Coordinates of N, CA and C in Angstrom, one line a residue:
X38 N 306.7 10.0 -138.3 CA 307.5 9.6 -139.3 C 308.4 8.5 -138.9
X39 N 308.3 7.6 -140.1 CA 309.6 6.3 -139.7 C 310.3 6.4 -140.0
X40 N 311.6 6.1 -139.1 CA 313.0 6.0 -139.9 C 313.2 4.7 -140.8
X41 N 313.4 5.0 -142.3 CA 313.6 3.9 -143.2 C 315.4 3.5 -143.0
X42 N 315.6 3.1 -144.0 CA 317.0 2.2 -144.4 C 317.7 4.2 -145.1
X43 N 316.6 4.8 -145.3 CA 317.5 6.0 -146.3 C 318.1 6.9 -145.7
X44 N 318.8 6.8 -144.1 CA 319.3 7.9 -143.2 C 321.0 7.6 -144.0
X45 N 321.9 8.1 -143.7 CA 323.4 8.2 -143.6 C 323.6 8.9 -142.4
X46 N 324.8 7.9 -141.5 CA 325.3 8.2 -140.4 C 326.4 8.9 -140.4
X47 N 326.0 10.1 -139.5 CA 326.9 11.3 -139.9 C 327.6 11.0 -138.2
X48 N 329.0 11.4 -138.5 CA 330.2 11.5 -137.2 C 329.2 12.3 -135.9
X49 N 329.4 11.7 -134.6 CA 328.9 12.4 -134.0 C 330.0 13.7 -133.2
X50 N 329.6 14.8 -132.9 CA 330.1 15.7 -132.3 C 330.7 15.5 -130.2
X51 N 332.2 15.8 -130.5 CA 332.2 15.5 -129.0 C 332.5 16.9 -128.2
X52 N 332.0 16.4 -127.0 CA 332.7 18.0 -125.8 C 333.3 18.7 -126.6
X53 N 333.0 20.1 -126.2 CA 334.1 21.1 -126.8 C 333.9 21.4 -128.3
X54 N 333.4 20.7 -128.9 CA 333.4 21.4 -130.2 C 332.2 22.2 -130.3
X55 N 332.5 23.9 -130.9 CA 331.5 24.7 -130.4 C 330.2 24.7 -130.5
X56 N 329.8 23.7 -131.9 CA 328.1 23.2 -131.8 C 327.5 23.4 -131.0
X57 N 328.0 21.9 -130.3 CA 327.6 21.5 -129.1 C 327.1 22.4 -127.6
X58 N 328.0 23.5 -127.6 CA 328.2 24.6 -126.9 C 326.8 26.0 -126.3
X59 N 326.1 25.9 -128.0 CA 325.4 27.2 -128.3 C 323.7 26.9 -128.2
X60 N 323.2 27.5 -128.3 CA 321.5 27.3 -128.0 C 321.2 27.2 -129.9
X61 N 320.5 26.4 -130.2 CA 320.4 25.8 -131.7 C 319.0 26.6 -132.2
X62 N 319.4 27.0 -133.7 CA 318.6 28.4 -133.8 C 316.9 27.1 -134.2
X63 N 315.2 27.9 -134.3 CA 314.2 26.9 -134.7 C 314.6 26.7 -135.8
X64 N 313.6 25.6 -135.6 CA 313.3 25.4 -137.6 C 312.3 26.1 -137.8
X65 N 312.4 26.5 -139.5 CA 311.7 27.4 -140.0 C 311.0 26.6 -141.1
X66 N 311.7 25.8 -141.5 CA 311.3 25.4 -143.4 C 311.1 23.7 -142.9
X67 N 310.3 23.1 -143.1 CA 309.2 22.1 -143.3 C 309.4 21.6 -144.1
X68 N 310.2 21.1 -144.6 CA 310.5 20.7 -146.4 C 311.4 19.2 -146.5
X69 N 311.8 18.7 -147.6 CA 312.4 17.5 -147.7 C 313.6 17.9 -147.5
X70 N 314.3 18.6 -147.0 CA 315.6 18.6 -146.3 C 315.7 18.5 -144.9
X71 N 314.5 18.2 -144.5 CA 314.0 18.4 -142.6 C 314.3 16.9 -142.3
X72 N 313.2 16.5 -143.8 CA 313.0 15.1 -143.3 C 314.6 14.0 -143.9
X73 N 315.1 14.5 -144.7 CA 316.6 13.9 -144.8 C 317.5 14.0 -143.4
X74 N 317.4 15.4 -142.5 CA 318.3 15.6 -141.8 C 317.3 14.5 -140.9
X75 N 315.9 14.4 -140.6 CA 315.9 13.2 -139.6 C 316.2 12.0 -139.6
X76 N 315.8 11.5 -140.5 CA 316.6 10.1 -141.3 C 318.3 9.9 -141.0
X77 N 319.0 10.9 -141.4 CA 320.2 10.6 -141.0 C 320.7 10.4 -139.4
X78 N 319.4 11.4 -139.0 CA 320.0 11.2 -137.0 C 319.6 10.5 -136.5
X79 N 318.3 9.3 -137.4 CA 318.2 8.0 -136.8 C 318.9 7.0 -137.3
X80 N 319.7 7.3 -138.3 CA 320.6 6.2 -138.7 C 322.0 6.6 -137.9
X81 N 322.2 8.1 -137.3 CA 323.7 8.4 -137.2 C 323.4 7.9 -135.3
X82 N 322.0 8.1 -135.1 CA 321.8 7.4 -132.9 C 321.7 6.3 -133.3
X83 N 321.3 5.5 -134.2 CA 321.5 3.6 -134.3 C 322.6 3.2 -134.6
X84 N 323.9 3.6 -135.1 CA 325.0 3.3 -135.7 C 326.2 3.9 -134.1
X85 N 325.7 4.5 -133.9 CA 326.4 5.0 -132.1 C 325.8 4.5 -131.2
X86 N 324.3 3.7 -131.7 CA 323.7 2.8 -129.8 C 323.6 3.6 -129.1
X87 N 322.5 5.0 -129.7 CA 322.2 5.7 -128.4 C 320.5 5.6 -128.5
X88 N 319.8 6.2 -127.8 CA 318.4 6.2 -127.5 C 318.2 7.6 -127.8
X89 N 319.2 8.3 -128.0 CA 318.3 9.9 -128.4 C 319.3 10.9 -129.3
X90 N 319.4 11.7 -129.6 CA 319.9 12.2 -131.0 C 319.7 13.6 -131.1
X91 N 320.2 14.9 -130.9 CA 319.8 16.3 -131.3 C 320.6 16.7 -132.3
X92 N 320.1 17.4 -133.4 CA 320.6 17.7 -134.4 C 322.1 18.5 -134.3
X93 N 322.7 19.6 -133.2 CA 323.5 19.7 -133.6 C 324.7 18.5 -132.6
X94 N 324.7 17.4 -132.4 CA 325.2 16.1 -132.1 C 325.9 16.0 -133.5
X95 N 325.2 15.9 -134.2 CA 326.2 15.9 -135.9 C 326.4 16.6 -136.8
X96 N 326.6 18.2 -136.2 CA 326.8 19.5 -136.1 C 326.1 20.5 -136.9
X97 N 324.7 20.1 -136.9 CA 323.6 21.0 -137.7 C 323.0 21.7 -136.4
X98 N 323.2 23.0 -136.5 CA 322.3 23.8 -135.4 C 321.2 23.9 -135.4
X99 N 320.2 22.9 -135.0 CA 318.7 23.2 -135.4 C 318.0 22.6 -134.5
X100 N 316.9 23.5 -134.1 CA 316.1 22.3 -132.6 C 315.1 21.5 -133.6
X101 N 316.0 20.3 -133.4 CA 315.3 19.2 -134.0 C 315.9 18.0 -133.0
X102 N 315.2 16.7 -132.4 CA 315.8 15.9 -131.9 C 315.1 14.6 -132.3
X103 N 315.4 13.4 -132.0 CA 315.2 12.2 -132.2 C 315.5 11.7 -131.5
X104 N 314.3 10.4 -131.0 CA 314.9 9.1 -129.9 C 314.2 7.8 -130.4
X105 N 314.3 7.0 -129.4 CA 314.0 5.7 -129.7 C 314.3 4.9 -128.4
X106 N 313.4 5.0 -127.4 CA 313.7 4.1 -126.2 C 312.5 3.8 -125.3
X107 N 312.9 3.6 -124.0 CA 311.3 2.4 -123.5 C 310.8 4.1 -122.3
X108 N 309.7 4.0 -122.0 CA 309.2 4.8 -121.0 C 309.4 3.7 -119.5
X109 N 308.6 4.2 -118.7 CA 308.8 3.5 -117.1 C 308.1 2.1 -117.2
X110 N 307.2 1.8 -118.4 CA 306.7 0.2 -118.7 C 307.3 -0.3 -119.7
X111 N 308.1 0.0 -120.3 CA 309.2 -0.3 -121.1 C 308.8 -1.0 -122.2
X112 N 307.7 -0.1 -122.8 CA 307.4 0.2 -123.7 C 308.2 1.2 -124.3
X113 N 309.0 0.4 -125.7 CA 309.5 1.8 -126.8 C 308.6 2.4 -127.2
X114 N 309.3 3.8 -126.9 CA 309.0 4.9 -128.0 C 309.8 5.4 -129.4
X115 N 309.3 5.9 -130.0 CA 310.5 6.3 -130.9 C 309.5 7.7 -132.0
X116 N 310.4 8.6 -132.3 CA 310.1 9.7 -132.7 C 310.5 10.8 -133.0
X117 N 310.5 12.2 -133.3 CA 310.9 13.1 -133.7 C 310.1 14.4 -133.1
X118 N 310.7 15.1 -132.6 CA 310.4 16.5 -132.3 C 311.2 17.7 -132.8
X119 N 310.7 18.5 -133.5 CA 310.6 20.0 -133.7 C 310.4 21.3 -133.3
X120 N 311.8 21.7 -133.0 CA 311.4 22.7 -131.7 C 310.9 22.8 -130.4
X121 N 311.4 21.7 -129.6 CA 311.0 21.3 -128.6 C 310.8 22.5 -127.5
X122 N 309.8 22.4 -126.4 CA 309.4 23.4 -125.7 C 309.4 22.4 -124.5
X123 N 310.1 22.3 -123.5 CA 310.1 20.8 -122.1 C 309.4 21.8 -121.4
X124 N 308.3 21.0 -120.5 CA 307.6 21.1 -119.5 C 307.8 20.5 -118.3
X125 N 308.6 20.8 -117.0 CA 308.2 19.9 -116.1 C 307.5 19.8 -115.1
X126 N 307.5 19.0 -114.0 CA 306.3 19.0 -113.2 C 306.3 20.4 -112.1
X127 N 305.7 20.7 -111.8 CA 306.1 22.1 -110.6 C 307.1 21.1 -109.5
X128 N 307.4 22.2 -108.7 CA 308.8 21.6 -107.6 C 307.8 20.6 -106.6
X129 N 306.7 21.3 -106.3 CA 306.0 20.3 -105.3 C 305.6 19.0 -105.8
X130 N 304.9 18.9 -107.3 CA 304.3 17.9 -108.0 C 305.7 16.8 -108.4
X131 N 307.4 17.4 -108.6 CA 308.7 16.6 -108.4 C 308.9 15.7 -107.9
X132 N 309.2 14.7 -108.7 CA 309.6 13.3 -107.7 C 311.1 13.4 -108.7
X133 N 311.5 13.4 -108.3 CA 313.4 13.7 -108.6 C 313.6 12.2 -108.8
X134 N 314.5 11.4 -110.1 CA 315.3 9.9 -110.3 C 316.1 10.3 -110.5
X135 N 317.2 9.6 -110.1 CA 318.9 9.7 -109.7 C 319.2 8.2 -110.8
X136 N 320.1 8.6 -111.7 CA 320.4 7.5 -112.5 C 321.6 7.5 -113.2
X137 N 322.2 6.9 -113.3 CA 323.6 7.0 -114.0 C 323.0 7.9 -116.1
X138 N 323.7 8.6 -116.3 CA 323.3 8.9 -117.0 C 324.6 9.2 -118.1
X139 N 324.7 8.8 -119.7 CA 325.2 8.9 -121.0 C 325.3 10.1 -121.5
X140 N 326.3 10.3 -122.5 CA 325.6 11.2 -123.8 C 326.8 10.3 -125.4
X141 N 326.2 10.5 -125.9 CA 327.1 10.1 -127.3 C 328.1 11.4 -127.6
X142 N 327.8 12.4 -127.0 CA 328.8 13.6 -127.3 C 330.3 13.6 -125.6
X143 N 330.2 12.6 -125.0 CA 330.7 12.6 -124.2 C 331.3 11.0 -124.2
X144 N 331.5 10.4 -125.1 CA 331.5 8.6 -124.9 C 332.5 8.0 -124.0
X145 N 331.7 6.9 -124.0 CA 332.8 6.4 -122.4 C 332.5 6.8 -121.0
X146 N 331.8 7.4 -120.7 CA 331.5 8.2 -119.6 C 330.0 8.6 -119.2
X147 N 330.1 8.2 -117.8 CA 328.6 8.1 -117.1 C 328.4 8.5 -116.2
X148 N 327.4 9.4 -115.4 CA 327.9 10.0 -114.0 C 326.3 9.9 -113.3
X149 N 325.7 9.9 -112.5 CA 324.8 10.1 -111.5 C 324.1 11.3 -111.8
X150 N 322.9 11.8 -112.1 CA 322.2 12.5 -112.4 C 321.0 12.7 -112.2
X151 N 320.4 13.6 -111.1 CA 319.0 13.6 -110.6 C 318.1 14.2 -111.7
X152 N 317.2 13.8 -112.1 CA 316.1 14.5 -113.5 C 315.0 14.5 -113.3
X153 N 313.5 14.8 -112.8 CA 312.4 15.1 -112.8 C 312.1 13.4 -113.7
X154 N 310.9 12.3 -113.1 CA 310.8 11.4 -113.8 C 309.7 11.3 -114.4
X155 N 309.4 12.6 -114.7 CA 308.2 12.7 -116.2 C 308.4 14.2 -116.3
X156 N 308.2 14.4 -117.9 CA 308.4 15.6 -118.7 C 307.3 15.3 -119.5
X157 N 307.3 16.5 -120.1 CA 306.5 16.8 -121.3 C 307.4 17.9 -122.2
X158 N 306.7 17.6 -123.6 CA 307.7 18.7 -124.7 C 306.6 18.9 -125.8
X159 N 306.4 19.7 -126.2 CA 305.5 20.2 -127.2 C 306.3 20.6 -128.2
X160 N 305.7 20.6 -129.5 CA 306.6 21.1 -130.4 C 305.8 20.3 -131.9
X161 N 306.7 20.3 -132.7 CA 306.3 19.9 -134.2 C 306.5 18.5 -134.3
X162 N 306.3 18.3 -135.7 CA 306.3 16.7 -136.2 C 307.3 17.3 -137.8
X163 N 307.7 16.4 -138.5 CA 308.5 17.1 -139.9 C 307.6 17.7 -140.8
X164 N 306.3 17.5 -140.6 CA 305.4 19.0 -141.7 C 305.2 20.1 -140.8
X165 N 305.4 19.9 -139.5 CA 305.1 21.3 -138.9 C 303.7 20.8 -137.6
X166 N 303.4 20.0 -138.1 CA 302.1 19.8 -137.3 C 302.3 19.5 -135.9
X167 N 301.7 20.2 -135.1 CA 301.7 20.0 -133.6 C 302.2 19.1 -133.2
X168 N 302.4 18.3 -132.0 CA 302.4 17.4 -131.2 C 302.8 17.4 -130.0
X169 N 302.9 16.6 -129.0 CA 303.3 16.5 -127.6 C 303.8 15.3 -127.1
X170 N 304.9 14.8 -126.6 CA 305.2 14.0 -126.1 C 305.2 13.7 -124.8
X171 N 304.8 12.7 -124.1 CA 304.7 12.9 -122.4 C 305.6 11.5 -122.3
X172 N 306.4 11.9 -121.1 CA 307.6 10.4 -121.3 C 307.6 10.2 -119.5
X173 N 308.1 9.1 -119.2 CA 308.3 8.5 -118.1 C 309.7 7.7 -118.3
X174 N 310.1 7.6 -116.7 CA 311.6 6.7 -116.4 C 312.3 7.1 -118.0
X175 N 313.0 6.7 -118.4 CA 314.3 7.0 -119.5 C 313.7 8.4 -120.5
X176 N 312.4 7.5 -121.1 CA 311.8 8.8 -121.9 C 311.9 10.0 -121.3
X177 N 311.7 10.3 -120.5 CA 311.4 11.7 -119.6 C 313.0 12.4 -119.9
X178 N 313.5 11.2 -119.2 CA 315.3 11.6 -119.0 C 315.7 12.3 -120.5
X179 N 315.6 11.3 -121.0 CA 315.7 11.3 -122.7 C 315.3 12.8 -122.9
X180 N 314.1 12.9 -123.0 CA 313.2 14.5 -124.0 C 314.0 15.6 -122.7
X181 N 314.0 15.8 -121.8 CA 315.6 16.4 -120.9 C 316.3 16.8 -121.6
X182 N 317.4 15.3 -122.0 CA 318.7 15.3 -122.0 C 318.4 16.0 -123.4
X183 N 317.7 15.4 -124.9 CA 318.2 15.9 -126.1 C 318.0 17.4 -125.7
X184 N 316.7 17.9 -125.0 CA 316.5 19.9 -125.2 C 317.8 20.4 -124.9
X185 N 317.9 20.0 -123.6 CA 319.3 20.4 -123.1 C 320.4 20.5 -124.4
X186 N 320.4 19.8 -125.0 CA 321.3 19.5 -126.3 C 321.0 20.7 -127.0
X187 N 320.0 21.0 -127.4 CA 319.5 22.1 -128.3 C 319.8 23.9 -127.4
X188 N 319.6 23.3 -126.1 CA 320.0 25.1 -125.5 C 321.5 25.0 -125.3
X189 N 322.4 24.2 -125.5 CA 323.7 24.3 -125.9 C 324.3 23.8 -124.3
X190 N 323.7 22.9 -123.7 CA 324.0 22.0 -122.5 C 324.3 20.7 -122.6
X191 N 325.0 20.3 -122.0 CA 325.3 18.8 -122.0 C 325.0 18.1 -120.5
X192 N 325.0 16.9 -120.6 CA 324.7 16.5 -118.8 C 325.4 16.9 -118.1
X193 N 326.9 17.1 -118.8 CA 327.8 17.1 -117.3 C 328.2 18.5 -116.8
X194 N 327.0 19.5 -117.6 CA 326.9 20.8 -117.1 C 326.2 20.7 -116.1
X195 N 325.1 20.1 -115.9 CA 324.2 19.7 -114.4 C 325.2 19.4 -113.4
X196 N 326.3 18.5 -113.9 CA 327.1 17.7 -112.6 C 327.7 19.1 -111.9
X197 N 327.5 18.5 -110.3 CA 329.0 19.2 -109.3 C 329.8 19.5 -110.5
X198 N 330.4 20.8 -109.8 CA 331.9 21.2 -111.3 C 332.8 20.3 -110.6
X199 N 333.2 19.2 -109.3 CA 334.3 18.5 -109.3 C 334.0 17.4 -109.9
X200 N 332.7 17.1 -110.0 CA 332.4 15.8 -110.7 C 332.7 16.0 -111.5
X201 N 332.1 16.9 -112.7 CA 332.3 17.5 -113.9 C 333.7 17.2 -114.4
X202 N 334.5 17.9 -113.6 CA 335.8 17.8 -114.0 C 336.4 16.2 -113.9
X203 N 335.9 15.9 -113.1 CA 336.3 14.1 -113.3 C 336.0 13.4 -114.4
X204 N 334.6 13.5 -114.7 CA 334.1 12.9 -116.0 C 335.2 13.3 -117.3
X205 N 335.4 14.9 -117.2 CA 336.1 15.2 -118.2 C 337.5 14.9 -118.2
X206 N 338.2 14.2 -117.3 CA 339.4 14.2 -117.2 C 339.5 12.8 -118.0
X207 N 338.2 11.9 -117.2 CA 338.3 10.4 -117.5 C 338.2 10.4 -119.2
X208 N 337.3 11.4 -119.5 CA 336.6 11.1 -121.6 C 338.0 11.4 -122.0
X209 N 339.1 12.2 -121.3 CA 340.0 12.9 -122.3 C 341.6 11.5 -122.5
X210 N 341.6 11.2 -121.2 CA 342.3 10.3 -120.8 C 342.2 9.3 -121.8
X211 N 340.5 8.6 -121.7 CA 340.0 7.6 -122.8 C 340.6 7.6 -124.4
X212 N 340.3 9.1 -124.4 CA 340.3 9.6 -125.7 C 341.7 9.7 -126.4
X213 N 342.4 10.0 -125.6 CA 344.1 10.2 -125.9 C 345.0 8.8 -126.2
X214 N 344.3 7.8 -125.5 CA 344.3 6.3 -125.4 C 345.1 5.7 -126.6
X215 N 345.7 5.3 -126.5 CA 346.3 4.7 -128.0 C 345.6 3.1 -128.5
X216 N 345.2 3.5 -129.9 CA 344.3 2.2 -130.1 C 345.2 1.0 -130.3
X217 N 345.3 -0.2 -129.8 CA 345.9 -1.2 -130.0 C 344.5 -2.5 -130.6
X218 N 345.4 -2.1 -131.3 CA 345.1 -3.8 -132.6 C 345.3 -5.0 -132.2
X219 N 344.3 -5.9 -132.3 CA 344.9 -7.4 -131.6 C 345.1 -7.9 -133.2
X220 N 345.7 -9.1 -132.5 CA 347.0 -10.0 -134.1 C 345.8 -10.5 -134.8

């Protein structure tokens, strides 16, 4: 499915708000309300400049995700998964990438992150129809980071809890920030 011009960008969800928090129930119904809610999370991850998108990010609890970014040849991808299932490589087959790593539910804020540098995720397309994604370098990271999103994790639950807490001190700090208007 393409993302057309007909999404609406919906507010994204930050830390702490309980969404974000909880394991996001499947989709059941296949219908043109599936494909409106995808539409809007590729218009709501293009209007925030992010590469990837899980539905309750704009507070709908549903394992549904969306991305749009390059694999390890940096070739884009871009796409939609339904009820994602991640696969990754066994611990022996593991080559671990350490990379500064984002979320749009956390903004402003980036921290060092080891991730497995290929995944796989199985799951739907918006009528329901099978598919599988296999990702490298970002993509990999990417199909990660959104599931994570959908079992009610965020990256900086991976982090050391002192790191953790640093990141979170820095978003909050950011965030309390008083906006100043230039003349």
């Amino acid at each position: 499915m393409e993302a057309s011009g007909e999404g609406r960008p919906a507010p994204i969800r930050h830390v702490g708000d309980p969404v974000l928090h909880r394991p996001c129930e499947p989709v059941t119904r296949f219908d043109e309300s599936l494909v409106t809610l995808v539409h809007d999370m590729f218009a709501s991850m293009y209007a925030a400049d992010g590469v990837g998108l899980a539905a309750n990010q704009i507070g709908v609890p549903l394992r549904v995700f969306v991305y749009d970014c390059p694999d390890d040849t940096e070739e884009y991808r871009k796409g939609v998964v339904v009820n994602p299932v991640l696969v990754l490589p066994e611990a022996a087959e593991r080559t671990l990438a350490d990379y500064e790593e984002g979320c749009l539910s956390v903004p402003g804020q980036r921290a060092s992150l080891a991730r497995p540098d290929r995944s796989v995720v199985h799951g739907s397309d918006v009528t329901g129809a099978p598919l599988t994604v296999e990702g490298t370098g970002l993509l990999a990271r990417c199909l990660q980071h959104e599931t994570d999103h959908l079992d009610g994790r965020l990256y900086i639950d991976r982090l050391p809890a002192e790191r953790r807490e640093e990141v979170l001190r820095a978003y909050e700090e950011e965030r309390d920030r008083p906006v100043v208007e230039d003349d």
